[in-house]
Short mmCIF file of C-alpha atoms and ligand atoms in Angstrom, two decimals:
data_model
loop_
_atom_site.label_atom_id
_atom_site.label_comp_id
_atom_site.label_asym_id
_atom_site.label_seq_id
_atom_site.Cartn_x
_atom_site.Cartn_y
_atom_site.Cartn_z
CA MET L 1 2.19 -3.82 -16.76
CA SER L 2 1.40 -0.71 -15.54
CA VAL L 3 3.38 0.46 -18.06
CA ASP L 4 0.77 -0.73 -20.23
CA LEU L 5 -1.98 -0.02 -18.30
CA ASP L 6 -1.09 3.82 -18.17
CA ARG L 7 -0.73 3.31 -22.22
CA ARG L 8 -4.26 1.84 -21.91
CA VAL L 9 -6.29 4.55 -20.04
CA ARG L 10 -3.94 7.35 -21.49
CA GLY L 11 -6.46 9.73 -24.21
CA VAL L 12 -9.60 7.66 -23.16
CA GLY L 13 -9.52 8.27 -18.95
CA THR L 14 -10.08 11.05 -17.40
CA LYS L 15 -6.98 13.39 -15.90
CA PHE L 16 -7.13 14.47 -12.31
CA LYS L 17 -3.93 15.83 -10.09
CA LEU L 18 -3.05 13.61 -7.56
CA TYR L 19 0.25 14.17 -4.90
CA ALA L 20 2.31 10.90 -4.94
CA GLN L 21 3.20 12.23 -1.08
CA SER L 22 2.06 13.49 1.86
CA PRO L 23 2.12 17.77 -0.07
CA THR L 24 4.24 18.38 3.50
CA LEU L 25 7.20 16.62 2.34
CA ALA L 26 9.00 19.28 -0.42
CA ALA L 27 9.86 16.91 -2.67
CA PHE L 28 5.95 16.37 -3.30
CA GLN L 29 4.25 19.90 -2.74
CA LYS L 30 2.81 19.99 -6.47
CA PRO L 31 0.21 17.27 -7.46
CA GLU L 32 1.41 15.58 -10.43
CA THR L 33 -1.54 14.92 -14.05
CA VAL L 34 -2.66 11.08 -13.89
CA TRP L 35 -5.01 9.22 -16.01
CA VAL L 36 -7.14 6.69 -13.74
CA SER L 37 -9.84 4.62 -16.42
CA SER L 38 -12.87 6.64 -15.61
CA PRO L 39 -14.24 6.92 -19.40
CA LYS L 40 -13.54 10.37 -20.69
CA GLY L 41 -16.94 12.70 -20.04
CA SER L 42 -18.49 9.24 -17.99
CA LEU L 43 -18.10 10.91 -14.14
CA ARG L 44 -20.52 13.79 -13.27
CA ALA L 45 -19.40 16.47 -11.01
CA GLY L 46 -19.00 15.12 -7.36
CA PRO L 47 -17.19 13.69 -8.88
CA GLU L 48 -19.52 10.40 -9.45
CA ASP L 49 -20.16 7.00 -11.09
CA HIS L 50 -21.77 4.40 -11.32
CA ARG L 51 -18.97 2.86 -8.35
CA MET L 52 -18.38 5.50 -6.21
CA TYR L 53 -19.82 9.39 -5.42
CA VAL L 54 -18.24 11.82 -2.90
CA VAL L 55 -19.94 14.17 -0.71
CA ASP L 56 -17.93 16.80 1.53
CA ALA L 57 -20.23 16.53 4.55
CA VAL L 58 -20.42 19.95 7.04
CA ASP L 59 -20.21 18.93 10.16
CA LYS L 60 -20.50 15.03 9.47
CA PRO L 61 -18.96 13.18 12.66
CA HIS L 62 -17.87 10.16 11.70
CA TYR L 63 -19.28 7.08 10.82
CA LYS L 64 -20.06 4.81 13.89
CA ASN L 65 -21.18 1.36 13.06
CA THR L 66 -25.28 2.01 14.00
CA ASP L 67 -24.73 4.47 11.25
CA VAL L 68 -27.34 4.17 7.79
CA LEU L 69 -26.01 5.32 4.51
CA PRO L 70 -26.59 7.70 2.80
CA TYR L 71 -24.83 10.80 4.03
CA ARG L 72 -28.29 13.32 3.57
CA GLY L 73 -27.53 16.30 5.52
CA ALA L 74 -25.78 19.09 4.87
CA ARG L 75 -23.02 19.74 1.73
CA ARG L 76 -20.03 21.84 0.21
CA ALA L 77 -20.18 22.21 -3.75
CA LYS L 78 -19.52 19.51 -5.82
CA ALA L 79 -16.32 18.95 -7.82
CA GLU L 80 -17.23 20.39 -11.78
CA PRO L 81 -15.50 18.64 -14.32
CA GLY L 82 -14.29 21.40 -16.81
CA PRO L 83 -15.77 20.50 -20.25
CA ASP L 84 -13.53 17.87 -21.51
CA GLY L 85 -14.71 15.67 -18.58
CA HIS L 86 -11.73 15.92 -17.15
CA PHE L 87 -10.32 17.34 -13.38
CA ASP L 88 -7.25 18.34 -13.40
CA HIS L 89 -8.10 21.67 -13.87
CA LEU L 90 -8.63 22.46 -9.81
CA THR L 91 -6.31 23.22 -7.79
CA PRO L 92 -5.37 22.80 -4.46
CA GLU L 93 -6.60 26.31 -3.91
CA ASP L 94 -9.98 25.31 -4.93
CA ARG L 95 -11.68 23.46 -1.84
CA THR L 96 -14.15 20.74 -4.21
CA PHE L 97 -10.00 19.41 -5.28
CA TRP L 98 -9.94 17.18 -2.08
CA SER L 99 -13.01 15.31 -3.14
CA ALA L 100 -11.97 15.40 -6.80
CA HIS L 101 -8.53 13.84 -4.87
CA CYS L 102 -10.14 11.69 -3.25
CA PHE L 103 -11.60 10.31 -5.54
CA GLY L 104 -8.69 10.23 -8.24
CA ALA L 105 -6.98 8.44 -5.89
CA VAL L 106 -9.32 6.10 -4.86
CA ARG L 107 -9.62 5.63 -8.65
CA ARG L 108 -6.07 4.82 -9.33
CA VAL L 109 -5.43 2.29 -6.82
CA LEU L 110 -8.30 0.17 -8.34
CA ASP L 111 -7.00 0.57 -11.46
CA ILE L 112 -3.73 -0.45 -10.42
CA TRP L 113 -4.81 -3.43 -8.81
CA GLU L 114 -8.12 -4.66 -10.79
CA ASP L 115 -5.21 -4.40 -13.77
CA TYR L 116 -2.66 -6.99 -11.92
CA LEU L 117 -5.58 -9.28 -10.83
CA GLY L 118 -7.27 -9.32 -14.49
CA THR L 119 -10.81 -8.73 -13.00
CA LYS L 120 -12.58 -6.28 -11.72
CA VAL L 121 -13.45 -6.21 -7.99
CA PRO L 122 -16.61 -5.62 -6.85
CA TRP L 123 -17.51 -4.02 -3.77
CA HIS L 124 -17.63 -6.15 -0.94
CA PHE L 125 -20.82 -4.63 0.27
CA GLU L 126 -22.40 -4.56 -3.03
CA PRO L 127 -25.68 -6.36 -1.89
CA TYR L 128 -26.18 -3.90 0.61
CA TYR L 129 -24.51 -1.05 -1.11
CA LYS L 130 -24.83 -0.44 -5.06
CA ARG L 131 -22.34 2.35 -4.55
CA LEU L 132 -19.31 3.75 -2.35
CA GLU L 133 -19.72 6.77 -0.25
CA ILE L 134 -16.70 8.62 0.09
CA ILE L 135 -16.52 11.46 2.48
CA PRO L 136 -13.47 14.14 2.03
CA TRP L 137 -13.04 15.70 5.44
CA VAL L 138 -14.42 14.38 9.20
CA ASP L 139 -12.67 16.19 12.39
CA TRP L 140 -11.48 13.05 13.33
CA LYS L 141 -7.87 11.83 14.06
CA ASN L 142 -8.42 8.98 11.67
CA ALA L 143 -10.03 7.47 8.12
CA GLN L 144 -11.59 4.19 7.88
CA PHE L 145 -13.20 2.14 5.62
CA GLY L 146 -16.15 0.95 6.61
CA TRP L 147 -19.82 -0.76 5.31
CA GLY L 148 -20.51 1.33 1.87
CA PHE L 149 -18.23 4.41 3.10
CA MET L 150 -14.75 5.70 3.34
CA GLU L 151 -13.86 8.31 5.13
CA ALA L 152 -10.70 10.24 5.76
CA GLY L 153 -9.89 13.24 9.15
CA TYR L 154 -6.66 14.48 9.74
CA GLY L 155 -3.29 13.51 11.13
CA LEU L 156 -1.11 16.18 12.94
CA ASP L 157 1.75 17.56 11.74
CA ASP L 158 4.92 18.26 14.18
CA LYS L 159 3.65 21.72 14.56
CA GLY L 160 0.56 20.54 15.78
CA ASP L 161 -1.56 21.21 12.72
CA LYS L 162 -3.98 19.68 11.19
CA ARG L 163 -3.36 18.22 8.27
CA PRO L 164 -5.93 16.21 5.89
CA PHE L 165 -5.76 12.99 4.63
CA CYS L 166 -7.60 13.53 1.93
CA LEU L 167 -4.64 14.90 -0.01
CA ASN L 168 -2.33 12.12 1.57
CA PHE L 169 -2.09 9.63 -1.47
CA ASP L 170 -0.58 6.92 0.86
CA VAL L 171 -3.59 7.23 3.49
CA LEU L 172 -6.57 7.06 0.55
CA ALA L 173 -4.45 4.08 -1.08
CA HIS L 174 -4.17 1.76 2.01
CA GLU L 175 -7.81 2.32 3.04
CA THR L 176 -8.61 0.87 -0.36
CA GLY L 177 -6.65 -2.13 0.21
CA HIS L 178 -8.79 -3.10 3.54
CA SER L 179 -11.91 -2.94 0.49
CA LEU L 180 -10.08 -4.93 -2.23
CA VAL L 181 -8.54 -7.39 0.81
CA PHE L 182 -12.11 -7.40 2.07
CA SER L 183 -13.49 -8.34 -0.92
CA ILE L 184 -10.49 -11.01 -2.14
CA VAL L 185 -9.98 -12.33 1.21
CA GLY L 186 -13.70 -12.23 2.32
CA PHE L 187 -14.02 -12.22 6.17
CA PRO L 188 -15.03 -14.80 8.61
CA ASN L 189 -18.56 -15.71 9.44
CA ARG L 190 -17.49 -17.07 12.28
CA PRO L 191 -16.16 -15.32 15.41
CA GLU L 192 -13.62 -17.83 16.35
CA ALA L 193 -12.11 -18.87 12.92
CA LEU L 194 -11.50 -14.52 12.71
CA THR L 195 -7.85 -14.72 14.19
CA ALA L 196 -5.47 -11.97 15.50
CA GLU L 197 -2.98 -12.69 12.07
CA TYR L 198 -6.26 -11.80 9.77
CA ARG L 199 -6.24 -9.05 11.41
CA GLY L 200 -2.41 -8.31 10.91
CA PHE L 201 -2.37 -9.78 7.66
CA HIS L 202 -5.16 -7.17 6.47
CA GLU L 203 -3.34 -4.05 7.91
CA SER L 204 0.07 -5.25 6.15
CA ALA L 205 -1.67 -5.88 2.46
CA SER L 206 -2.74 -2.08 2.97
CA ASP L 207 0.49 -1.28 4.24
CA LEU L 208 1.82 -2.93 0.62
CA VAL L 209 -1.09 -1.47 -1.60
CA ALA L 210 -0.49 2.01 -0.44
CA LEU L 211 3.92 1.02 -0.80
CA ILE L 212 2.87 -0.56 -4.16
CA SER L 213 0.55 1.87 -5.74
CA ALA L 214 2.73 4.83 -4.43
CA LEU L 215 5.62 3.36 -6.53
CA HIS L 216 4.08 3.99 -9.83
CA PHE L 217 4.28 7.23 -9.32
CA GLU L 218 7.08 7.97 -11.53
CA SER L 219 8.27 10.90 -9.64
CA PHE L 220 7.97 8.95 -6.38
CA ALA L 221 9.88 6.40 -7.21
CA ASP L 222 13.04 8.58 -9.04
CA HIS L 223 12.89 10.53 -5.80
CA ILE L 224 13.77 7.35 -4.13
CA LEU L 225 16.07 6.34 -5.82
CA ALA L 226 17.93 9.28 -6.25
CA GLN L 227 17.73 9.81 -2.58
CA THR L 228 18.83 6.14 -1.58
CA LYS L 229 21.42 6.02 -4.64
CA GLY L 230 19.70 3.34 -5.72
CA ASN L 231 20.82 1.01 -2.04
CA LEU L 232 16.32 0.36 -0.82
CA TYR L 233 18.09 -0.80 2.53
CA LEU L 234 18.78 3.06 3.21
CA LYS L 235 15.93 5.21 5.22
CA SER L 236 14.28 6.68 2.64
CA ALA L 237 10.71 7.98 1.64
CA LEU L 238 9.65 4.00 0.47
CA ASN L 239 10.57 3.50 4.16
CA ARG L 240 7.61 5.52 5.01
CA ILE L 241 4.19 5.09 4.44
CA GLY L 242 1.11 7.31 5.41
CA GLU L 243 4.20 10.13 6.80
CA LEU L 244 2.84 13.42 7.97
CA SER L 245 6.50 14.80 7.44
CA ARG L 246 9.58 14.53 7.07
CA THR L 247 10.31 13.10 10.67
CA ARG L 248 7.48 11.51 11.78
CA GLN L 249 6.06 8.08 10.53
CA ILE L 250 3.01 5.75 11.35
CA ARG L 251 4.46 2.46 9.91
CA SER L 252 7.88 1.43 7.69
CA ALA L 253 7.62 -0.95 5.31
CA ALA L 254 11.60 -1.39 5.75
CA ASN L 255 11.48 -2.65 9.79
CA PRO L 256 13.89 -5.34 11.39
CA MET L 257 10.75 -6.44 13.17
CA LYS L 258 10.21 -10.74 13.82
CA MET L 259 7.08 -12.82 15.28
CA HIS L 260 9.36 -13.32 18.26
CA GLN L 261 9.46 -9.37 18.55
CA VAL L 262 5.18 -9.16 18.23
CA ALA L 263 2.18 -9.49 20.19
CA ASP L 264 1.69 -13.15 20.50
CA THR L 265 -0.91 -14.59 17.54
CA GLN L 266 -2.45 -17.06 19.72
CA ARG L 267 -4.10 -14.01 21.36
CA PRO L 268 -7.52 -13.56 20.94
CA HIS L 269 -8.37 -10.76 18.50
CA THR L 270 -10.30 -8.40 20.18
CA ASP L 271 -7.25 -8.62 23.27
CA LEU L 272 -5.01 -6.42 21.03
CA THR L 273 -4.26 -2.85 20.92
CA GLY L 274 -4.43 -0.82 17.57
CA LYS L 275 -0.92 -0.65 18.14
CA GLU L 276 -0.32 -4.13 18.82
CA LEU L 277 -2.34 -4.68 15.60
CA HIS L 278 -0.26 -2.11 13.44
CA THR L 279 3.08 -3.78 14.85
CA LEU L 280 1.84 -7.53 13.97
CA ALA L 281 1.62 -6.74 10.31
CA GLN L 282 5.25 -5.68 10.92
CA PRO L 283 7.08 -8.84 10.22
CA LEU L 284 4.93 -9.80 7.21
CA THR L 285 4.72 -6.00 5.70
CA GLY L 286 8.91 -6.59 6.01
CA ALA L 287 9.38 -9.68 4.29
CA PHE L 288 7.08 -8.65 1.59
CA PHE L 289 9.75 -5.27 1.39
CA ASP L 290 12.62 -7.84 1.51
CA ILE L 291 11.42 -9.73 -1.36
CA LEU L 292 10.51 -6.90 -3.36
CA VAL L 293 13.97 -5.14 -2.35
CA ASP L 294 16.25 -8.79 -3.84
CA ILE L 295 14.17 -9.20 -6.68
CA TYR L 296 14.92 -5.43 -7.83
CA GLN L 297 18.86 -6.53 -7.04
CA GLU L 298 18.18 -9.92 -9.33
CA LYS L 299 17.18 -7.50 -12.13
CA LEU L 300 19.78 -5.58 -11.46
CA ILE L 301 21.99 -8.48 -11.67
CA GLU L 302 20.35 -9.79 -14.63
CA TYR L 303 20.75 -6.05 -16.57
CA GLY L 304 24.27 -5.97 -15.64
CA ALA L 305 23.73 -2.91 -13.39
CA LEU L 306 25.42 -4.49 -10.12
CA SER L 307 27.49 -7.15 -9.07
CA PRO L 308 26.66 -10.86 -7.25
CA GLU L 309 29.04 -9.76 -4.65
CA LEU L 310 27.26 -6.49 -3.68
CA ALA L 311 24.13 -7.22 -4.07
CA ASP L 312 24.51 -10.68 -1.57
CA ARG L 313 26.30 -8.03 0.49
CA SER L 314 23.07 -6.01 0.44
CA SER L 315 20.16 -8.55 1.72
CA ARG L 316 19.38 -9.06 4.76
CA SER L 317 18.41 -12.36 5.13
CA GLU L 318 22.09 -12.36 4.69
CA ALA L 319 22.72 -10.88 7.76
CA ALA L 320 24.69 -7.88 5.50
CA ASP L 321 25.30 -4.58 7.66
CA LEU L 322 22.34 -2.91 5.44
CA ASP L 323 23.84 0.74 5.89
CA SER L 324 27.19 0.31 5.86
CA PRO L 325 29.19 2.90 4.45
CA GLU L 326 31.05 0.42 2.06
CA ILE L 327 27.87 -0.97 0.04
CA ASN L 328 26.25 2.99 -0.40
CA ALA L 329 29.42 3.89 -1.83
CA ALA L 330 29.83 0.61 -4.00
CA TYR L 331 26.04 1.16 -5.08
CA ALA L 332 26.32 4.92 -5.38
CA LYS L 333 28.62 4.60 -8.67
CA ALA L 334 26.39 1.68 -9.84
CA TYR L 335 23.56 3.74 -9.74
CA GLU L 336 25.54 6.88 -11.43
CA ASP L 337 26.41 4.57 -14.19
CA ALA L 338 22.90 3.80 -15.02
CA PRO L 339 19.95 5.69 -13.27
CA TYR L 340 17.66 4.34 -16.20
CA THR L 341 18.27 0.82 -15.48
CA PHE L 342 18.18 0.86 -11.80
CA ARG L 343 14.09 3.06 -12.58
CA GLU L 344 13.76 -0.19 -14.98
CA ALA L 345 14.56 -2.46 -11.95
CA LEU L 346 12.31 -0.81 -9.27
CA ALA L 347 9.03 -0.83 -11.41
CA GLU L 348 9.90 -4.49 -13.08
CA ALA L 349 10.12 -5.58 -9.32
CA ARG L 350 6.60 -3.67 -8.35
CA ASP L 351 4.95 -5.55 -10.86
CA ILE L 352 6.65 -8.79 -10.01
CA LEU L 353 5.38 -8.62 -6.62
CA GLY L 354 2.21 -7.03 -6.60
CA ILE L 355 0.76 -9.62 -9.30
CA ARG L 356 2.32 -12.11 -6.47
CA LEU L 357 0.32 -10.69 -4.07
CA ALA L 358 -2.89 -9.93 -5.54
CA GLN L 359 -3.30 -13.83 -7.00
CA THR L 360 -1.74 -15.12 -3.46
CA TRP L 361 -4.99 -12.73 -1.63
CA HIS L 362 -7.12 -14.84 -4.33
CA LEU L 363 -6.17 -18.59 -2.60
CA LEU L 364 -6.59 -17.54 1.11
CA SER L 365 -9.39 -18.53 2.74
CA PRO L 366 -10.37 -15.88 5.34
CA ALA L 367 -11.28 -18.07 8.50
CA HIS L 368 -8.12 -19.52 10.19
CA LEU L 369 -5.22 -17.88 8.67
CA THR L 370 -2.28 -17.50 9.40
CA TYR L 371 1.29 -15.81 8.39
CA GLY L 372 2.06 -19.56 7.11
CA LYS L 373 -0.42 -19.62 4.95
CA VAL L 374 -0.38 -16.62 3.58
CA ALA L 375 3.66 -17.39 3.23
CA ARG L 376 3.05 -20.83 1.43
CA ALA L 377 0.00 -19.54 -1.00
CA PHE L 378 2.58 -16.76 -2.26
CA LEU L 379 5.12 -19.69 -2.53
CA THR L 380 2.68 -21.65 -4.60
CA VAL L 381 1.63 -18.58 -7.05
CA ASP L 382 5.48 -17.63 -7.12
CA ARG L 383 6.12 -20.66 -8.34
CA ARG L 384 3.45 -21.15 -10.54
CA LEU L 385 4.58 -17.97 -12.28
CA SER L 386 8.45 -18.45 -12.51
CA GLY L 387 9.29 -21.63 -11.52
CA ARG L 388 12.06 -22.28 -9.18
CA ARG L 389 14.06 -18.91 -10.10
CA TYR L 390 12.59 -16.62 -6.85
CA GLN L 391 11.67 -19.42 -4.89
CA ASP L 392 14.46 -20.05 -1.72
CA MET L 393 15.13 -16.35 -1.72
CA ILE L 394 11.35 -15.89 -0.46
CA ILE L 395 11.25 -19.42 1.66
CA ALA L 396 14.62 -17.19 3.10
CA ASN L 397 13.29 -13.84 3.94
CA PHE L 398 9.51 -15.46 5.54
CA HIS L 399 12.43 -17.66 7.89
CA TRP L 400 14.31 -14.69 8.47
CA ARG L 401 11.26 -13.41 9.90
CA GLN L 402 10.15 -16.50 11.81
CA ILE L 403 7.27 -16.70 9.36
CA GLY L 404 5.25 -19.97 9.21
CA PHE L 405 7.61 -23.57 8.49
CA GLN L 406 8.98 -25.44 11.39
CA PHE L 407 8.90 -22.48 13.18
CA SER L 408 7.19 -22.46 16.42
CA VAL L 409 6.36 -18.51 17.17
CA ARG L 410 5.22 -19.30 20.69
CA GLY L 411 7.60 -18.88 23.51
CA LEU L 412 10.80 -18.46 21.48
CA SER L 413 13.17 -16.31 23.65
CA LYS L 414 15.95 -15.67 21.03
CA PRO L 415 15.85 -15.79 17.48
CA PRO L 416 16.66 -19.51 15.38
CA SER L 417 18.79 -17.91 13.52
CA ASN L 418 22.36 -16.72 14.23
CA LYS L 419 22.61 -14.33 11.37
CA GLU L 420 20.91 -11.83 13.26
CA GLN L 421 22.11 -8.10 12.38
CA HIS L 422 19.24 -6.27 13.93
ZN1 LIG E 1 -5.45 0.00 8.49
#
């Protein structure tokens, strides 16, 4: 899927230089050249086109609910295209690189997900604003996607230095993920129909958009495989989304959280703190991460690169000891024997999950949304695409997280499974 996307845009699209991960990480300090689908020569200085424009605003406070677009204050220089219409001539030393990096990252994420969806995704705010306004820098310890705009502040690294989010692909992809969910799933039109799980789902979907989009960088996928020797349950770059440094992480995809460990979903969503909301997203994100790993393992078995016994022992829902030295050694041997097969299996699993997630969003109604409804829609989409092949595995993963089906999450004092390992 995405290999085909890259082939289609190469030569006819526009080149940008993007960091695959935060440049504070040693392995990702050099930005990579990436093609996006904007036709060559179609982007003006800014960059801008008919869908988005970047404004490097001077001393702009972050937007509040009452602010009206567009920004009309002072601005720094626009990022200029090269003579051939590309933006990959800009270097990180040039301030206009920040603007180009934001635009390129958002466009790249849209390309990937519009490809999965098979259609263009209009902005959810289009009746009011025709184009998305992107502000690459506000002096604010956060980033946000709002009604007609996206703006990036900073995170603090371990030394307390400000690291601009406009250079952090995960953060930009996460915010773009919110816009995809707003456009495709929508927003409940009555306050009483807005559930805590809708908000948790939003965060989870945005994290998954960031994860799956980052996996389109070959350097990122290769780095993870090399670091983990193919065992994706090992703590690695893949487990950290929105990371600021090697030791700090905002969210974790490969997490062991179950529903009884997070905020009661019957509570009014307005009572949940930001931290509780991000924690509420974790069982759902974790279920999809485990599904990704299980599909990847199935692909490895199919290609003869992994034994079914080893795959069984390293599946979370099968009560595996995920970090056992014996499993790691067996994985390392299998990976060293066939590294390219592992890369291919990961790319296939990424696209299998991405297509199913995108189509699941189409089936969901935002009103009274629950994780159980998300799980059922995902199963329906998967069944349409590949029959029963992955159904039992998917159900086992949702069960393990206590999502949907027969589980009554409220008042659950201990896990319902005796396969508990974490
Ligand atoms: Zn978010």
